[in-house]
Short mmCIF file of C-alpha atoms in Angstrom, two decimals:
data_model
loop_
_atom_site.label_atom_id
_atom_site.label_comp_id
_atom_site.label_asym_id
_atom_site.label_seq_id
_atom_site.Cartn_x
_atom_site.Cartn_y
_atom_site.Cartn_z
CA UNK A 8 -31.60 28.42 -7.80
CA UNK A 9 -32.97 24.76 -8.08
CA UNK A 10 -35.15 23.47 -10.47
CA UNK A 11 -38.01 21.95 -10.98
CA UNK A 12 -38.80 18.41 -12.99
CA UNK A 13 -41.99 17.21 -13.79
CA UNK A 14 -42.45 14.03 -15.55
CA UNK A 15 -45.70 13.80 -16.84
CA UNK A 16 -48.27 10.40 -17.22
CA UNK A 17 -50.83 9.09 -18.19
CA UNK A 18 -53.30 6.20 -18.43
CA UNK A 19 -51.43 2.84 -19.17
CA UNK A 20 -47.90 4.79 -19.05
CA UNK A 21 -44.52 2.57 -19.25
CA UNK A 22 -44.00 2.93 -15.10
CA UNK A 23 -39.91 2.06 -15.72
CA UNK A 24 -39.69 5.94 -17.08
CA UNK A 25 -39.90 7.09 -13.48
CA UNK A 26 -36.44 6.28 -13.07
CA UNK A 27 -35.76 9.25 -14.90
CA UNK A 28 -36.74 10.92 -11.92
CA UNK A 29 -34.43 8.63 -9.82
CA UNK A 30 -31.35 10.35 -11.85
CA UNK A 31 -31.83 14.09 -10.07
CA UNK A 32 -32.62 12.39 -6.90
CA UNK A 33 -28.78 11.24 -6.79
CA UNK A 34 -27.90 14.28 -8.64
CA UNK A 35 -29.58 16.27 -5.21
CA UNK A 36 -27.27 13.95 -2.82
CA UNK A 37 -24.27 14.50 -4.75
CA UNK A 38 -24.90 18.85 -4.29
CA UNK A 39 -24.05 20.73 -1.16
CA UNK A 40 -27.54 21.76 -1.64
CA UNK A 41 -30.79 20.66 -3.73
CA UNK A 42 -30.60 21.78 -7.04
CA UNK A 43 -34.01 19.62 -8.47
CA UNK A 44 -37.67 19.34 -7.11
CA UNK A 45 -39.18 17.15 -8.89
CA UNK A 46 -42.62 15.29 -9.22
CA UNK A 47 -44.84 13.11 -11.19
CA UNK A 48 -47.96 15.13 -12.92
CA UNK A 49 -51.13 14.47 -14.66
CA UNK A 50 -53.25 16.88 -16.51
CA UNK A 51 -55.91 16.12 -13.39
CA UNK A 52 -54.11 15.33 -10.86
CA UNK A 53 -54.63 12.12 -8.44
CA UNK A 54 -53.97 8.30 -9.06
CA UNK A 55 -52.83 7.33 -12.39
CA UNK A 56 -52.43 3.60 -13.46
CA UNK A 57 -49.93 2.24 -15.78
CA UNK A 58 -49.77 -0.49 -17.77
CA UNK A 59 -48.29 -2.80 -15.62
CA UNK A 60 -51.52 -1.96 -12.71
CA UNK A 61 -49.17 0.04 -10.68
CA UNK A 62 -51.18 3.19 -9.47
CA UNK A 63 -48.81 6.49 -9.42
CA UNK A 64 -49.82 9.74 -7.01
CA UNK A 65 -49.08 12.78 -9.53
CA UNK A 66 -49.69 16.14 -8.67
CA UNK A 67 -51.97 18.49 -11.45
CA UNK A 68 -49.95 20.01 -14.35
CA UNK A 69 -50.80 23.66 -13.37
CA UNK A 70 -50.30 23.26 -9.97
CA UNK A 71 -47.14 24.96 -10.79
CA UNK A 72 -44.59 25.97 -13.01
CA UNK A 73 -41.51 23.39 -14.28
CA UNK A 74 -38.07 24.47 -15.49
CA UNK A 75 -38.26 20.74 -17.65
CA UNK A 76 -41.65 19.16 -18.72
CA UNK A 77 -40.61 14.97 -19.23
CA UNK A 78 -43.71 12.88 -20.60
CA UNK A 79 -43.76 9.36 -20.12
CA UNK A 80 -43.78 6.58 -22.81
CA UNK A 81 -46.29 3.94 -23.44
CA UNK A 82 -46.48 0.11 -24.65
CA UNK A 83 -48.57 1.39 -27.80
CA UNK A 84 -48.82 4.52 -29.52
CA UNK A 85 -51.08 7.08 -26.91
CA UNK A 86 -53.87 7.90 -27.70
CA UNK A 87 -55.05 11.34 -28.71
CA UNK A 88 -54.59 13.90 -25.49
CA UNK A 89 -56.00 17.02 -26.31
CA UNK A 90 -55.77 18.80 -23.08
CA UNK A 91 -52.02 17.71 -22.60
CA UNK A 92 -51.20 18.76 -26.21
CA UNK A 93 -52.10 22.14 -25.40
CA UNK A 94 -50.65 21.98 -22.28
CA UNK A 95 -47.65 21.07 -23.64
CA UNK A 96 -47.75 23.60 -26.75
CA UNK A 97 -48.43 26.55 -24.31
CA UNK A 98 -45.63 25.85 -22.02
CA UNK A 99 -43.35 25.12 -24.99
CA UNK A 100 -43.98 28.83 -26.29
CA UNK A 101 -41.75 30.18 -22.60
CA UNK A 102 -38.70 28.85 -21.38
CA UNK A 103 -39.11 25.08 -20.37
CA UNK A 104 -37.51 22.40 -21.74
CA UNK A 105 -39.65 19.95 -23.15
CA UNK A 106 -38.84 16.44 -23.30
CA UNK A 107 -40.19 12.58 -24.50
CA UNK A 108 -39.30 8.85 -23.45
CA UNK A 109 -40.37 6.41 -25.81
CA UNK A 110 -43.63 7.11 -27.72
CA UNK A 111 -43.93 10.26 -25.26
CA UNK A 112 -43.18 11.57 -28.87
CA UNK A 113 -45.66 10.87 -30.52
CA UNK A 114 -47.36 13.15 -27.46
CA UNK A 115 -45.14 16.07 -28.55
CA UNK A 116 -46.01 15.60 -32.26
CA UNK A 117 -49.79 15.65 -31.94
CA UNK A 118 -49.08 18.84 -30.26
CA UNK A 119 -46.84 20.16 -33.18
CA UNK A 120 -43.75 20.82 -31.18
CA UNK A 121 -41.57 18.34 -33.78
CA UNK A 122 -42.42 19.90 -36.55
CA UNK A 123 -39.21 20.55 -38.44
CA UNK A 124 -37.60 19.48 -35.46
CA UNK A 125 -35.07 16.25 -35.24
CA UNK A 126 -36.54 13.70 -33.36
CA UNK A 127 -36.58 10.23 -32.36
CA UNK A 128 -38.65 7.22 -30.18
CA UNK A 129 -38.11 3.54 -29.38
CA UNK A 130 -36.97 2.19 -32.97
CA UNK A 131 -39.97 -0.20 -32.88
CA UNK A 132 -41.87 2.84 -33.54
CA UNK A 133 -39.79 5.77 -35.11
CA UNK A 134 -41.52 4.35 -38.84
CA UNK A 135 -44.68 4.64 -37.37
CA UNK A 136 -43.96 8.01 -35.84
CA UNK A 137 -41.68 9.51 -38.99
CA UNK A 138 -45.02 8.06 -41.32
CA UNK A 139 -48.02 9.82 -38.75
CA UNK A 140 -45.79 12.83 -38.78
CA UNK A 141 -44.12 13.82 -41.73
CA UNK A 142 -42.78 17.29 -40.91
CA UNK A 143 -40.78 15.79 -37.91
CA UNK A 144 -37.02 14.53 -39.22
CA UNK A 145 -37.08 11.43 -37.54
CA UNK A 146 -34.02 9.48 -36.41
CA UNK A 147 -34.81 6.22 -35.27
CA UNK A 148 -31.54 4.82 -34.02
CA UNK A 149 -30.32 7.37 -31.68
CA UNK A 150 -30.63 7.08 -28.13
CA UNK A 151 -31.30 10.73 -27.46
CA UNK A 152 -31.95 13.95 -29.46
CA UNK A 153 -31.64 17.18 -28.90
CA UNK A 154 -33.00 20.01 -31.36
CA UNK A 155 -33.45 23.20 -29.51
CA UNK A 156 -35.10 23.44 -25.96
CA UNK A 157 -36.76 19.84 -26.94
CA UNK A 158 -35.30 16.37 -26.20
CA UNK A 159 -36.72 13.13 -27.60
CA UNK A 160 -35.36 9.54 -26.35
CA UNK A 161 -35.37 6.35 -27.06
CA UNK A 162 -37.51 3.71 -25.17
CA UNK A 163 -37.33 1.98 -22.20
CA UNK A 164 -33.99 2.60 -20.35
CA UNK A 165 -33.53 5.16 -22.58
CA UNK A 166 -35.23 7.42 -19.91
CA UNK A 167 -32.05 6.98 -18.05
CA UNK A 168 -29.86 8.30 -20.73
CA UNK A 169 -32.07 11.14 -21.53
CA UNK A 170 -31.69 12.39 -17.89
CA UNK A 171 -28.23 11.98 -17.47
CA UNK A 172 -28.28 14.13 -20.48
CA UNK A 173 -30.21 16.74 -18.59
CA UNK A 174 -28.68 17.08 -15.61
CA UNK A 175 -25.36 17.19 -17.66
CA UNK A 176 -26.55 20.36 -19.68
CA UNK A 177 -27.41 21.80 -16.14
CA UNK A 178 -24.02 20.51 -14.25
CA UNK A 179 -21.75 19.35 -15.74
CA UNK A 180 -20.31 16.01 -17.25
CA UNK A 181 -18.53 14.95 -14.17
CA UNK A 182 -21.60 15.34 -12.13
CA UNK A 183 -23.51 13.21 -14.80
CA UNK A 184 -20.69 10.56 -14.68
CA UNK A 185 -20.94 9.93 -10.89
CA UNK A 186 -24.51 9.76 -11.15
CA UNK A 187 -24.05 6.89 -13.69
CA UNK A 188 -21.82 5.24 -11.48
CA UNK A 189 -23.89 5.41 -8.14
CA UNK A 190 -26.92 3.95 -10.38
CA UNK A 191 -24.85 1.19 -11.91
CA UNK A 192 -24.96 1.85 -15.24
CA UNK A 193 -22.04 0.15 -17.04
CA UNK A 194 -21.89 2.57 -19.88
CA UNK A 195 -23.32 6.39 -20.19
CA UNK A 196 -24.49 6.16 -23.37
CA UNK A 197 -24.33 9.32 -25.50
CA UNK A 198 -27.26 10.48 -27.71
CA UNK A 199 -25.46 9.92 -31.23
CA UNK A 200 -24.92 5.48 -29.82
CA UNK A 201 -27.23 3.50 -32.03
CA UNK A 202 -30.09 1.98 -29.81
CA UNK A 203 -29.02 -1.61 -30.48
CA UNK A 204 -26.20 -3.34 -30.87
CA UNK A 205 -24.86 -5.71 -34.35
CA UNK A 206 -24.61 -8.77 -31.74
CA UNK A 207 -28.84 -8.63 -31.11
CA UNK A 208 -29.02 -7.49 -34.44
CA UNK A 209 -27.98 -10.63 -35.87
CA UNK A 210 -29.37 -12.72 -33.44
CA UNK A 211 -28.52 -16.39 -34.80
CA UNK A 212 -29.71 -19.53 -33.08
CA UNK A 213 -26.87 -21.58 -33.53
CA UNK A 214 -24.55 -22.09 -30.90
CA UNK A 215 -21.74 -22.38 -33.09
CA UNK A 216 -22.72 -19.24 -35.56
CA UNK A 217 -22.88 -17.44 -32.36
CA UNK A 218 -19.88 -18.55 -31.01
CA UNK A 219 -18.37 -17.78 -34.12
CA UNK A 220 -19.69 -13.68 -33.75
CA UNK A 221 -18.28 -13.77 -30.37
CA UNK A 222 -14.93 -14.79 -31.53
CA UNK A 223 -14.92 -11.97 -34.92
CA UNK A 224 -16.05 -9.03 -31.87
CA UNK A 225 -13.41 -10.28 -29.81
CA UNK A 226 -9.87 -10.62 -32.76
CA UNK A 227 -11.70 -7.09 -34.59
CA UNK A 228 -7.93 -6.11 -34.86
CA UNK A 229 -6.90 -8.94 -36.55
CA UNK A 230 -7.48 -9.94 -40.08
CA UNK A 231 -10.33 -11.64 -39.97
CA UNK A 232 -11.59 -14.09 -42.85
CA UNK A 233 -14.76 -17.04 -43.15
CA UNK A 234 -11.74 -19.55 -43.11
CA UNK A 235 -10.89 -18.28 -39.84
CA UNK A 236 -14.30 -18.30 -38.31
CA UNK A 237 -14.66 -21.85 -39.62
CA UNK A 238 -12.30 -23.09 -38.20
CA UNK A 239 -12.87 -21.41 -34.90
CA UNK A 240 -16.13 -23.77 -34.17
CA UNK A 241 -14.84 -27.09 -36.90
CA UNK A 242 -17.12 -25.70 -39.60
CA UNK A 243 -15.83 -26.28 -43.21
CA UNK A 244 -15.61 -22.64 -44.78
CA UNK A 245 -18.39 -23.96 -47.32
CA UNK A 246 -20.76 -25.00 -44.73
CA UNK A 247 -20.09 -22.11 -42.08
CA UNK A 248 -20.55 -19.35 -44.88
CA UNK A 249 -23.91 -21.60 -45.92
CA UNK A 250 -25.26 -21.72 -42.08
CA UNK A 251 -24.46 -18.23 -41.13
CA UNK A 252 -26.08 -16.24 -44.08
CA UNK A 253 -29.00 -18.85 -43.02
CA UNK A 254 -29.34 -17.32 -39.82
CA UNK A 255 -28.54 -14.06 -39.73
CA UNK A 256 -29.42 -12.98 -43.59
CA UNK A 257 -25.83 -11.81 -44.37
CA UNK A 258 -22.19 -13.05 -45.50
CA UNK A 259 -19.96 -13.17 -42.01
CA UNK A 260 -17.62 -10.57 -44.16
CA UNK A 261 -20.55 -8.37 -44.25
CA UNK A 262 -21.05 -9.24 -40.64
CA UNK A 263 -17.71 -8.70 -39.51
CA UNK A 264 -17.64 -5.10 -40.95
CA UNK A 265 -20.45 -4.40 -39.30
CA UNK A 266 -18.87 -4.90 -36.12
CA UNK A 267 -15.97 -3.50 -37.09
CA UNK A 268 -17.90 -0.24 -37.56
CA UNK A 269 -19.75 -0.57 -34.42
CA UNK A 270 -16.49 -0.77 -32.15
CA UNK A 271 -14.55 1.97 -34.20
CA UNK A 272 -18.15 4.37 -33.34
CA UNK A 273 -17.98 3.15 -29.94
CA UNK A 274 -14.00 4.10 -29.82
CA UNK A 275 -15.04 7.72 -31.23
CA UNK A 276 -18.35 8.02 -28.52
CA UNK A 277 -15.36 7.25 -25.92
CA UNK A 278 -12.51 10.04 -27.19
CA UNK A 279 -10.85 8.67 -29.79
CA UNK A 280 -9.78 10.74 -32.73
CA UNK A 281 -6.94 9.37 -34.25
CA UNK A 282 -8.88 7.84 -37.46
CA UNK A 283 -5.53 5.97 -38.25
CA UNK A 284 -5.50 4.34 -35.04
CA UNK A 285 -9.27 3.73 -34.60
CA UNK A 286 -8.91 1.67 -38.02
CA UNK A 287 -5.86 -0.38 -36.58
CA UNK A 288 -7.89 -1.12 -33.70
CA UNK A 289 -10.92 -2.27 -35.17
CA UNK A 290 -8.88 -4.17 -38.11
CA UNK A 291 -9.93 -2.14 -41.13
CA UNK A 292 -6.25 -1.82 -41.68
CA UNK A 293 -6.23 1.85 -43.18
CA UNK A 294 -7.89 5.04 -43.23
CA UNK A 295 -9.25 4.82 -46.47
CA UNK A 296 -11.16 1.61 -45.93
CA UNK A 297 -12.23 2.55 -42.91
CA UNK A 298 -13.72 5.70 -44.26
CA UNK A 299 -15.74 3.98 -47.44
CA UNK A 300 -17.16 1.61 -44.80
CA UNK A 301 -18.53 4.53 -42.96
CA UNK A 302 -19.60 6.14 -45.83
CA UNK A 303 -21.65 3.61 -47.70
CA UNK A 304 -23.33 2.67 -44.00
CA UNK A 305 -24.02 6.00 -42.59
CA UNK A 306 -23.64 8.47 -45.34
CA UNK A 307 -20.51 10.15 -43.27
CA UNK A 308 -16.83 9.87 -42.87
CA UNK A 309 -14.68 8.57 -39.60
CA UNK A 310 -13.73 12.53 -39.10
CA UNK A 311 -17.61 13.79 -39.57
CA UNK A 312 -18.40 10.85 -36.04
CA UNK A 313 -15.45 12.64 -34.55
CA UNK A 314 -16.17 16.41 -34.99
CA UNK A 315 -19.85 15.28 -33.89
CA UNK A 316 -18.75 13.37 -31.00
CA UNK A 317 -16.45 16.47 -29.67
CA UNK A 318 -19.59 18.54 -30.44
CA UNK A 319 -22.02 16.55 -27.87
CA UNK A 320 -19.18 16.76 -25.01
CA UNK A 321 -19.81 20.45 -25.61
CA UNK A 322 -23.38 20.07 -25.08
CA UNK A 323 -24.15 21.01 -28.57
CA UNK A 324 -26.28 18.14 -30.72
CA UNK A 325 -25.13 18.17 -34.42
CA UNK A 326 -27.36 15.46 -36.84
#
């Protein structure tokens, strides 16, 4: 039996969250027969604008019934919908799956359906969300959540993510994977993957500090120390270590380790569970300091990201 998608908007909506849609369009061709209908919906019906000007054709919200309720993100916070929050609310209390792009969120919290629920948005906004909403356990740096039969995503290409995610609770992971591959995406990002990565994180202006980062990201497995990336770019070690806390407001050993923990994640999000091995590769050197690294940045071990990571390939979301 297929089943149906509607992705809800609104006035000023962020128009790039209809490629959510896009993702059970190829997951249709890749099926010996159609497993989605989909459509975009309003709570009226007819022509709605988004913020770029583009005009959308959407289809009334009780003009039928949906499997999976999606509702679109904005620039800003939305505004206060009362006729979609209850909406929304009602159709939560049956069987469909409810989920947000972006600040689409905040949409699901006016209409109490986060309440005690993990959750999380764009991280531009998850302070603004966890502080308007304080009975909603907000997460701001994953790319997807899932607590129950509601989903929350990050921004922007996010939506992307969040319906791979979808159509990979409803068939499968390999079906999901091929789908990422006909659209082009270079990496299927799994809900627990932070939202942005240590390189735009630091963000440094000079040419030199940033070669400097690109060199530490690339020699991870090596031993890595300021004398090192000093040299790399014909920086005294006095005058690199001065220049780079400058620019990116921390010591290049603090930076380093902050890469280092951002490749060994990435190493678990992709099947790696050796912990002995993962620290090797990302040159923490052994288990140990590889585990108080992880500890004193995200308040769990190496082995907590693994049992979690096996957890989500099982379609089960674990915080």
């Amino acid at each position: 039996m297929d089943k149906r998608i509607g992705l809800i908007v609104y006035d000023d909506f962020q128009i790039l969250d209809l490629a959510a849609l896009t993702v059970f369009e190829f997951a249709n061709s890749l099926q010996q027969k159609i497993r989605y209908q989909f459509a975009s919906l309003s709570v009226a019906g007819g022509m709605v604008k988004s913020s770029m000007g583009v005009a959308v054709d959407t289809q009334p919200i009780g003009f039928g019934t949906y499997d999976t309720l999606m509702i679109s993100g904005a620039l800003l916070i939305p505004k206060a919908m009362p006729a979609l929050e209850a909406i929304l609310k009602e159709s939560a209390s049956g069987k469909t799956r409810i989920a947000s792009i972006c600040t689409g969120a905040f949409v699901l919290a006016n209409a109490g359906l986060l309440d005690g629920k993990k959750a999380t948005t764009h991280w531009v906004w998850g302070r603004h969300l966890q502080e308007q909403h304080p009975a909603v356990q907000v997460d701001e740096d994953k790319i997807y959540v899932k607590d129950g039969s509601v989903w929350t995503s990050a921004g922007v290409t996010a939506c992307i993510d969040l319906a791979l995610a979808l159509v990979e609770a409803d068939l499968g992971s390999e079906v999901a994977k091929s789908i990422a591959r006909l659209m082009v995406v270079h990496h299927r990002r799994t809900g627990g993957q932070s939202q942005f990565s240590v390189m735009a994180e630091l963000e440094p202006s000079s040419d030199r500090v940033r070669d400097a980062l690109k060199f530490a990201k690339e020699n991870l497995h090596k031993d890595l120390t300021v004398e090192d990336l000093a040299e790399h770019v014909h920086w005294s070690p006095r005058h690199f270590s001065r220049v780079f806390h400058s620019q990116t407001g921390m010591a290049p050993a603090k930076a380093i380790e902050k890469l280092r923990l951002e490749e060994a994640q990435a190493l678990i999000e992709q099947g790696h569970s050796s912990i002995s091995r993962i620290a090797s590769l990302t040159g923490f050197g052994d288990e140990e300091r590889m585990r108080r690294a992880f500890l004193r940045t995200y308040g769990h071990s190496p082995k907590a990201f693994v049992h979690l990571s096996r957890l989500q390939k099982d379609n089960v979301y674990l915080s």
